[in-house]
Coordinates of C-alpha atoms in Angstrom, one line a residue:
Chain A
M95 CA 53.9 180.1 69.6
P96 CA 52.0 177.2 68.1
P97 CA 52.4 176.6 64.4
F98 CA 49.8 178.0 62.2
H99 CA 48.5 175.8 59.5
G100 CA 46.1 178.0 57.7
V101 CA 48.2 178.2 54.5
D102 CA 48.5 174.5 53.9
E103 CA 45.2 173.2 55.0
R104 CA 42.8 172.5 52.2
P105 CA 39.9 170.5 53.7
A106 CA 38.2 169.8 50.5
E107 CA 41.3 168.1 49.1
A108 CA 42.2 166.3 52.2
A109 CA 42.1 162.6 52.8
N110 CA 38.4 162.6 53.1
Q111 CA 38.1 161.9 49.4
T112 CA 37.3 158.4 48.4
A113 CA 39.1 156.7 45.7
S114 CA 36.2 157.2 43.3
T115 CA 36.1 160.9 43.9
P116 CA 38.2 162.8 41.3
S117 CA 40.6 165.4 42.4
L118 CA 40.0 169.0 42.0
A119 CA 42.8 169.1 39.4
E120 CA 41.1 166.3 37.4
I121 CA 37.8 168.1 37.6
F122 CA 39.4 171.3 36.4
E123 CA 41.1 169.6 33.5
Q124 CA 38.2 167.6 32.4
H125 CA 35.2 169.7 33.0
T126 CA 36.2 173.4 33.2
P127 CA 35.9 174.1 29.5
F128 CA 32.4 172.7 29.4
L129 CA 31.3 174.5 32.6
W130 CA 32.7 177.7 31.1
R131 CA 30.7 177.1 28.0
A132 CA 27.6 176.2 29.9
L133 CA 27.8 179.4 31.9
I134 CA 27.7 181.4 28.7
N135 CA 24.8 179.4 27.4
L136 CA 23.0 180.0 30.6
G137 CA 23.3 183.7 30.2
V138 CA 26.6 184.7 31.7
P139 CA 28.4 187.2 29.5
A140 CA 31.6 185.8 28.0
A141 CA 33.5 188.6 29.7
E142 CA 32.2 187.4 33.1
A143 CA 32.6 183.7 32.5
Q144 CA 36.0 183.5 34.1
D145 CA 34.9 185.1 37.3
Q146 CA 31.8 182.9 37.5
C147 CA 33.8 179.8 36.6
Q148 CA 36.1 180.7 39.5
E149 CA 33.1 180.7 41.7
I150 CA 32.2 177.3 40.5
M151 CA 35.6 176.0 41.2
I152 CA 35.7 177.6 44.7
T153 CA 32.4 175.9 45.5
V154 CA 33.6 172.6 44.1
H155 CA 36.8 172.9 46.1
R156 CA 34.8 173.5 49.3
R157 CA 32.2 170.8 48.7
L158 CA 34.2 168.1 47.0
A159 CA 34.7 166.2 50.2
S160 CA 31.0 165.8 50.6
F161 CA 30.3 164.8 47.1
D162 CA 28.5 161.4 47.2
G163 CA 29.9 160.1 44.0
A164 CA 26.6 159.6 42.4
S165 CA 26.8 161.7 39.3
L166 CA 29.7 164.0 39.0
R167 CA 28.4 165.8 35.9
G168 CA 25.0 166.3 37.5
W169 CA 26.7 167.7 40.6
L170 CA 29.0 170.0 38.7
Y171 CA 26.4 171.3 36.4
G172 CA 24.1 171.8 39.4
I173 CA 26.7 174.2 40.8
C174 CA 27.1 175.8 37.4
V175 CA 23.3 176.4 37.1
R176 CA 23.1 178.0 40.5
V177 CA 26.1 180.2 39.9
A178 CA 24.7 181.3 36.6
S179 CA 21.3 181.9 38.1
D180 CA 22.7 184.0 40.9
Y181 CA 24.7 186.0 38.3
R182 CA 21.7 186.6 36.2
R183 CA 19.7 187.7 39.2
S184 CA 22.3 190.1 40.2
A185 CA 22.9 191.2 36.6
R186 CA 19.2 192.1 36.3
V187 CA 19.5 194.2 39.4
R188 CA 22.4 196.0 37.9
R189 CA 20.7 196.2 34.5
E190 CA 23.6 194.6 32.8
I191 CA 23.4 193.0 29.4
L192 CA 23.1 189.3 29.7
T193 CA 24.7 188.2 26.5
D194 CA 27.6 189.7 24.7
T195 CA 30.4 188.7 22.5
L196 CA 31.3 185.0 22.3
P197 CA 34.7 183.6 22.8
E198 CA 36.8 183.5 19.6
A199 CA 36.3 180.6 17.4
A200 CA 38.7 177.8 18.2
D201 CA 39.9 177.6 14.6
P202 CA 39.1 180.5 12.5
R203 CA 40.9 179.2 9.4
D204 CA 37.8 179.5 7.4
L205 CA 36.6 183.0 8.1
A206 CA 33.2 182.6 6.4
E207 CA 32.5 179.4 8.2
A208 CA 33.5 180.9 11.5
L209 CA 31.3 183.9 10.9
D210 CA 28.4 181.7 10.0
R211 CA 28.9 179.6 13.0
E212 CA 29.1 182.7 15.2
R213 CA 25.9 184.1 13.7
S214 CA 24.1 180.8 14.4
A215 CA 25.4 180.8 17.9
R216 CA 24.2 184.3 18.4
R217 CA 20.8 183.5 17.1
L218 CA 20.5 180.5 19.4
L219 CA 21.8 182.5 22.4
A220 CA 19.2 185.2 21.6
A221 CA 16.5 182.6 21.5
L222 CA 17.7 181.1 24.7
S223 CA 17.5 184.4 26.4
T224 CA 13.8 184.5 25.7
L225 CA 13.3 181.3 27.8
D226 CA 12.7 181.4 31.5
E227 CA 15.5 180.3 33.6
A228 CA 14.2 176.8 34.3
K229 CA 13.6 175.9 30.7
R230 CA 16.8 177.4 29.6
A231 CA 18.8 175.4 32.1
A232 CA 17.1 172.2 31.1
F233 CA 17.5 172.8 27.4
V234 CA 21.2 173.9 27.7
L235 CA 22.1 170.9 29.8
F236 CA 20.3 168.4 27.7
E237 CA 20.8 169.7 24.1
I238 CA 24.2 171.4 24.3
E239 CA 26.0 169.8 27.2
E240 CA 24.4 166.5 26.4
L241 CA 23.7 165.4 29.9
T242 CA 21.2 162.6 30.4
L243 CA 17.7 163.4 31.6
A244 CA 18.7 161.9 35.0
E245 CA 21.8 164.2 35.2
V246 CA 19.7 167.2 34.2
S247 CA 17.2 166.3 36.8
E248 CA 19.9 166.2 39.4
A249 CA 21.5 169.4 38.2
V250 CA 18.4 171.4 38.3
G251 CA 16.8 169.7 41.3
A252 CA 13.6 168.8 39.5
P253 CA 11.8 165.5 38.8
L254 CA 12.4 163.8 35.5
Q255 CA 9.0 164.5 34.1
T256 CA 9.4 168.2 34.9
V257 CA 12.7 168.3 33.1
Y258 CA 11.2 166.4 30.2
S259 CA 8.4 169.0 30.0
R260 CA 10.8 171.9 30.2
I261 CA 12.9 170.6 27.4
K262 CA 10.0 170.0 25.2
A263 CA 8.6 173.4 25.9
A264 CA 12.0 175.0 25.3
R265 CA 12.4 173.2 22.0
E266 CA 9.0 174.5 20.8
Q267 CA 9.8 178.0 21.8
I268 CA 13.2 178.0 20.2
R269 CA 11.9 176.3 17.0
R270 CA 9.2 179.0 16.8
A271 CA 11.8 181.7 17.2
F272 CA 14.0 180.2 14.5
A273 CA 10.9 179.8 12.2
E274 CA 9.9 183.4 12.7
A275 CA 13.4 184.5 11.9
A276 CA 13.4 182.4 8.7
V277 CA 10.0 183.9 7.7
S278 CA 11.2 187.4 8.3
G279 CA 14.1 186.6 6.0
S280 CA 16.4 188.7 8.1
R281 CA 18.3 188.6 11.4
G282 CA 15.7 191.0 12.8
G283 CA 13.4 188.0 13.5
I284 CA 15.5 187.2 16.5
S285 CA 17.3 190.2 17.9
E286 CA 21.0 189.7 17.7
A287 CA 22.7 189.5 21.0
G288 CA 25.5 191.8 21.9
Chain B
M167 CA 8.6 159.8 25.9
K168 CA 7.7 157.6 28.8
P169 CA 8.5 153.9 28.1
D170 CA 6.5 151.1 29.6
D171 CA 8.9 150.5 32.5
G172 CA 8.2 154.0 33.7
R173 CA 11.6 155.5 33.0
W174 CA 11.6 158.8 31.3
D175 CA 13.6 159.2 28.1
L176 CA 14.0 161.8 25.4
A177 CA 15.9 161.7 22.2
R178 CA 18.1 164.7 21.4
L179 CA 17.4 167.0 18.5
S180 CA 18.7 165.5 15.3
P181 CA 19.9 167.3 12.2
S182 CA 16.9 166.0 10.2
D183 CA 14.6 167.3 12.9
A184 CA 15.7 170.9 12.8
P185 CA 18.8 171.5 10.6
E186 CA 19.2 175.2 11.3
L187 CA 18.8 174.7 15.0
Q188 CA 21.2 171.8 15.0
H189 CA 23.7 174.0 13.2
A190 CA 23.4 176.6 16.0
L191 CA 23.6 173.9 18.6
D192 CA 26.8 172.7 17.1
A193 CA 28.2 176.2 17.0
L194 CA 27.5 176.6 20.7
R195 CA 29.0 173.2 21.5
Q196 CA 32.2 174.3 19.8
Q197 CA 32.7 177.3 22.0
R198 CA 35.5 176.8 24.5
P199 CA 37.7 179.0 26.6
D200 CA 41.2 179.3 25.2
S201 CA 44.4 178.4 26.9
R202 CA 45.0 182.0 28.0
Q203 CA 41.6 182.1 29.7
L204 CA 42.1 178.7 31.4
G205 CA 45.5 179.7 32.5
A206 CA 44.3 182.9 34.0
L207 CA 41.6 181.0 35.8
A208 CA 44.1 178.5 37.1
A209 CA 46.3 181.3 38.2
S210 CA 43.6 183.2 40.0
L211 CA 42.5 180.0 41.8
S212 CA 46.1 179.4 42.7
Q213 CA 46.3 182.9 44.3
L214 CA 43.3 181.9 46.4
G215 CA 45.2 178.8 47.6
I216 CA 43.2 176.4 45.4
S217 CA 45.4 174.2 43.4
V218 CA 44.1 172.9 40.1
A219 CA 47.4 171.7 38.9
P220 CA 47.9 168.0 38.6
A221 CA 49.3 166.5 41.7
Q222 CA 52.1 164.9 39.7
Q223 CA 53.5 165.9 36.4
A224 CA 53.3 163.4 33.6
T225 CA 55.5 160.5 34.3
A226 CA 58.1 159.2 31.9
G227 CA 56.4 157.8 28.8
T228 CA 53.2 159.7 29.5
A229 CA 52.7 162.8 27.5
P230 CA 50.8 165.6 29.2
S231 CA 47.4 166.2 27.8
T232 CA 46.9 169.3 25.6
L233 CA 44.8 171.0 28.1
R234 CA 47.3 170.4 30.9
L235 CA 50.1 171.8 28.7
K236 CA 47.9 174.8 28.0
L237 CA 47.3 175.3 31.7
I238 CA 50.9 175.1 32.5
L239 CA 51.8 177.5 29.7
G240 CA 49.0 179.9 30.6
A241 CA 49.8 179.8 34.3
G242 CA 53.4 180.3 33.4
V243 CA 52.6 183.6 31.8
V244 CA 49.6 184.8 33.8
G245 CA 50.7 183.7 37.2
P246 CA 53.9 185.7 37.4
L247 CA 52.3 188.7 35.8
T248 CA 49.5 188.6 38.3
L249 CA 51.8 188.1 41.2
A250 CA 54.0 191.0 40.0
L251 CA 50.9 193.1 39.9
L252 CA 50.0 192.1 43.4
L253 CA 53.5 193.0 44.6
W254 CA 53.3 196.3 42.9
R255 CA 50.0 197.0 44.6
A256 CA 51.3 195.9 48.0
P257 CA 52.1 198.7 50.5
A258 CA 55.8 199.6 50.7
P259 CA 56.5 198.3 54.2
R260 CA 55.4 194.9 53.2
V261 CA 57.3 194.6 50.0
P262 CA 59.5 191.5 50.2
A263 CA 62.6 190.8 48.3
P264 CA 60.9 190.8 44.9
A265 CA 63.4 188.6 43.2
A266 CA 62.8 185.8 45.6
V267 CA 59.0 186.0 45.3
V268 CA 58.9 186.3 41.6
A269 CA 61.5 183.5 41.2
T270 CA 59.3 181.5 43.5
A271 CA 56.2 182.3 41.4
M272 CA 57.9 181.5 38.2
S273 CA 59.3 178.3 39.4
A274 CA 55.9 177.4 40.7
A275 CA 54.4 178.2 37.3
Q276 CA 57.1 176.2 35.6
A277 CA 56.5 173.3 37.8
G278 CA 52.9 173.3 36.7
A279 CA 51.6 176.2 38.7
K280 CA 51.7 174.4 42.1
S281 CA 49.4 176.5 44.1
V282 CA 51.0 175.9 47.4
A283 CA 54.1 177.6 46.4
A284 CA 52.3 180.4 44.7
S285 CA 50.0 181.0 47.7
Q286 CA 52.9 180.9 50.1
A287 CA 54.8 183.3 47.9
F288 CA 51.7 185.5 48.3
A289 CA 51.7 185.0 52.1
P290 CA 53.3 187.8 54.1
S291 CA 55.5 185.6 56.2
S292 CA 57.4 184.1 53.3
K293 CA 57.5 187.4 51.5
R294 CA 58.9 189.3 54.5
E295 CA 61.4 186.8 55.5
G296 CA 62.4 185.6 52.1
G297 CA 62.2 182.1 53.5
P298 CA 61.4 179.0 51.6
P299 CA 58.1 179.4 49.9
A300 CA 56.7 175.9 50.0
N301 CA 56.2 173.2 52.6
S302 CA 57.9 175.3 55.3
A303 CA 55.0 176.0 57.6
A304 CA 55.7 173.1 59.9
S305 CA 59.5 173.6 60.2
N306 CA 59.6 177.3 59.9
P307 CA 58.6 179.2 63.0
A308 CA 57.1 181.9 60.9
P309 CA 54.5 184.0 62.5
P310 CA 50.9 182.9 62.0
S311 CA 48.9 184.2 59.2
A312 CA 45.7 183.2 57.5
S313 CA 45.9 182.4 53.9
P314 CA 43.7 183.5 51.0
S315 CA 42.7 179.9 50.8
S316 CA 41.6 179.9 54.3
L317 CA 39.5 183.0 53.7
E318 CA 37.9 181.6 50.6
E319 CA 37.2 178.3 52.2
S320 CA 35.2 179.8 54.9
A321 CA 33.4 182.1 52.5
A322 CA 32.3 179.0 50.7
T323 CA 31.5 177.4 54.0
Q324 CA 29.2 180.2 54.9
A325 CA 27.8 180.3 51.5
D326 CA 27.0 176.6 51.8
R327 CA 24.5 177.5 54.5
V328 CA 22.6 179.8 52.2
P329 CA 19.5 178.2 50.7
K330 CA 20.1 176.5 47.4
S331 CA 18.3 179.3 45.5
Q332 CA 20.8 181.7 46.8
A333 CA 23.8 179.5 46.7
G334 CA 26.4 180.8 44.3
P335 CA 27.7 182.9 47.1
T336 CA 27.7 186.6 46.8
S337 CA 30.4 186.5 49.5
V338 CA 32.5 184.3 47.5
R339 CA 31.9 186.4 44.4
S340 CA 33.0 189.5 46.3
A341 CA 36.0 187.7 47.7
A342 CA 37.0 186.4 44.4
R343 CA 36.9 189.8 42.9
V344 CA 39.1 191.5 45.4
A345 CA 42.2 191.1 43.3
V346 CA 40.7 193.0 40.5
A347 CA 38.5 195.5 42.3
P348 CA 39.1 199.1 41.2
T349 CA 41.0 200.7 44.0
V350 CA 42.3 204.0 45.4
S351 CA 44.9 204.7 48.0
A352 CA 43.9 204.9 51.5
E353 CA 43.7 208.1 53.6
S354 CA 45.4 206.3 56.4
A355 CA 48.7 206.0 54.8
H356 CA 50.3 207.0 58.1
S357 CA 48.8 204.1 59.9
P358 CA 51.2 201.4 61.1
V359 CA 49.5 199.0 58.7
V360 CA 48.4 200.6 55.5
P361 CA 45.3 199.0 54.1
D362 CA 46.0 197.5 50.8
R363 CA 44.6 199.5 48.0
A364 CA 42.3 196.7 47.1
S365 CA 40.7 197.2 50.5
L366 CA 39.1 200.3 49.4
Q367 CA 36.8 200.3 46.5
S368 CA 36.2 203.4 44.6
T369 CA 33.0 204.5 43.0
A370 CA 32.8 205.9 39.5
Q371 CA 33.2 209.4 41.1
G372 CA 36.3 208.4 42.9
V373 CA 34.6 208.5 46.3
V374 CA 36.2 206.0 48.7
A375 CA 33.8 203.4 49.9
R376 CA 34.3 201.2 52.9
P377 CA 36.7 198.2 52.6
T378 CA 35.2 195.0 51.4
E379 CA 34.9 192.2 53.9
I380 CA 37.6 190.0 52.5
A381 CA 39.9 193.0 51.9
L382 CA 39.6 194.0 55.5
L383 CA 40.4 190.6 56.7
R384 CA 43.3 190.3 54.3
D385 CA 44.7 193.5 55.8
A386 CA 44.3 192.0 59.2
R387 CA 46.0 188.9 58.1
L388 CA 48.9 190.9 56.6
A389 CA 49.2 192.8 59.8
L390 CA 49.3 189.8 61.9
A391 CA 53.0 189.1 61.8
S392 CA 54.3 192.6 62.1
N393 CA 51.6 194.2 64.2
P394 CA 49.2 191.9 65.9
A395 CA 47.6 194.7 67.8
E396 CA 46.7 196.3 64.5
A397 CA 45.4 193.0 63.2
L398 CA 43.2 192.7 66.2
A399 CA 41.9 196.2 65.7
L400 CA 41.1 195.3 62.1
T401 CA 39.2 192.3 63.2
E402 CA 37.2 194.5 65.5
Q403 CA 36.5 196.8 62.6
H404 CA 35.3 193.8 60.7
R405 CA 33.0 192.8 63.6
A406 CA 31.5 196.3 63.6
S407 CA 31.1 196.5 59.8
F408 CA 30.2 193.0 59.0
A409 CA 28.3 191.7 62.0
R410 CA 26.6 189.2 59.7
G411 CA 29.5 188.7 57.4
A412 CA 30.3 185.6 55.5
M413 CA 33.8 185.3 57.0
I414 CA 33.2 185.4 60.7
Q415 CA 35.2 182.2 61.1
E416 CA 38.3 183.8 59.4
R417 CA 37.9 186.9 61.5
E418 CA 37.9 184.9 64.7
L419 CA 40.9 182.8 63.6
I420 CA 42.9 186.0 62.8
A421 CA 41.8 187.6 66.1
I422 CA 42.7 184.5 68.1
S423 CA 46.1 184.4 66.3
A424 CA 46.6 188.0 67.1
L425 CA 45.7 187.5 70.8
A426 CA 48.1 184.6 70.9
R427 CA 50.9 186.7 69.5
L428 CA 50.2 189.4 72.0
G429 CA 50.5 186.9 74.8
R430 CA 46.9 187.4 75.9
H431 CA 46.5 183.7 76.7
T432 CA 43.3 184.1 78.8
A433 CA 41.6 185.9 76.0
V434 CA 42.8 183.3 73.6
L435 CA 41.3 180.6 75.7
T436 CA 38.0 182.4 76.1
R437 CA 37.7 183.2 72.4
A438 CA 38.8 179.8 71.3
A439 CA 36.2 178.2 73.5
Q440 CA 33.5 180.5 72.1
F441 CA 34.7 179.7 68.5
E442 CA 34.4 176.0 69.2
R443 CA 30.9 176.5 70.5
D444 CA 29.8 178.7 67.6
F445 CA 31.5 176.7 64.9
P446 CA 31.7 173.1 66.0
S447 CA 32.3 171.8 62.5
S448 CA 34.6 174.5 61.3
P449 CA 37.5 173.5 59.2
Y450 CA 39.6 175.9 61.4
R451 CA 38.8 174.2 64.6
K452 CA 42.0 172.3 64.8
Q453 CA 44.0 175.5 64.2
V454 CA 42.0 177.3 66.9
S455 CA 42.6 174.5 69.3
A456 CA 46.3 174.6 68.5
L457 CA 46.4 178.3 69.3
A458 CA 44.7 177.7 72.6
Q459 CA 47.2 175.2 73.8

């Protein structure tokens, strides 16, 4: 019986990788927390973030050998955006809630500050949920993940000027939402998520 | 803003520009998964045969990073627990010497959650024979079996073919969720190979649904060593149920392995040739060729 190598063979991690291509472990260590965060900001509920992050890593594992080495962050966030998009699409079909509780604050020593931070985060998440998918992705990647315009362009697969326009439009929409909330003087201006 | 040289540029929002919004942005930027969540993710990937542990532990004089330490600790807790759960859920005939497997899993977690060891501990051959869990595939004449990693890889392969707008593979999603899918026991408990409980998803009313694609192939893989005829039958069931499934390559690999174990060499050659025609760039092509020799 010929030996079977199915257990050990991992094509994406094989010798195809160039020296400049990071290993899967390096990507996991350096980028997973940010991809996880981006998923939530792109509309994946915190409770689903692990599953969706797993999908990202599976896709990365499979495609890493074909990564061209141009922009790792753009490539990774591109996968992240697609996974989140697919999730949101399927979640809409299932009529699931798109946003829910956030992860716990990293350091809740100051409870008041932590609560304030969480309230702000919820307000922004609620405002983000009013954006269309394209504007949301552009805004999240540029303003929260702090990618460059070029990286955002690669991640979302749109020209620079389109990304530029989307970010500007998203900013205006979010500013308006925050202003309306301030005028109303209550949290009802922007419906709280969760 | 578009500078004169034609390059697009845009300044990020500043605190003076929109203080309240900036505060909210900062709040979102501070959100991170904790070590338990990252450890659970690392462990679940490890179960799929995807190692995210560093290739080498920190060398002398180099302290491991905080995240790495968290991953190790997280995987050390979550990995063994998850493997223990998997063992508990496995049908009785396939239960290996638990001590050996758990010890393997724990040592793997302690060594930085080396996924190879973990995935081989999960593999039926090492479980059944209690053999060395890692790096033994070449020297150990263990019966052939496809790994979870093999299954996942092809799911991703198939998903890669989906247009970009659909890319975040549903198949991969379903595959990845098998381990946590709500389950009920199978009616066919008397069958020579009892489908894993994860193979059968229950509805809210407790009605048994058909097995998921990956669960069916996992059962086939599990049956491969002890009952290749049953494995072959399960691959046929897969063919009937998932004619356009995302894991056709894995099904064929298992089927050809089963045929080889049954000594049906002509069928192996025929099917292997068909496989190479259908999937010329498959990552399993070498394995199929080896089986055909």
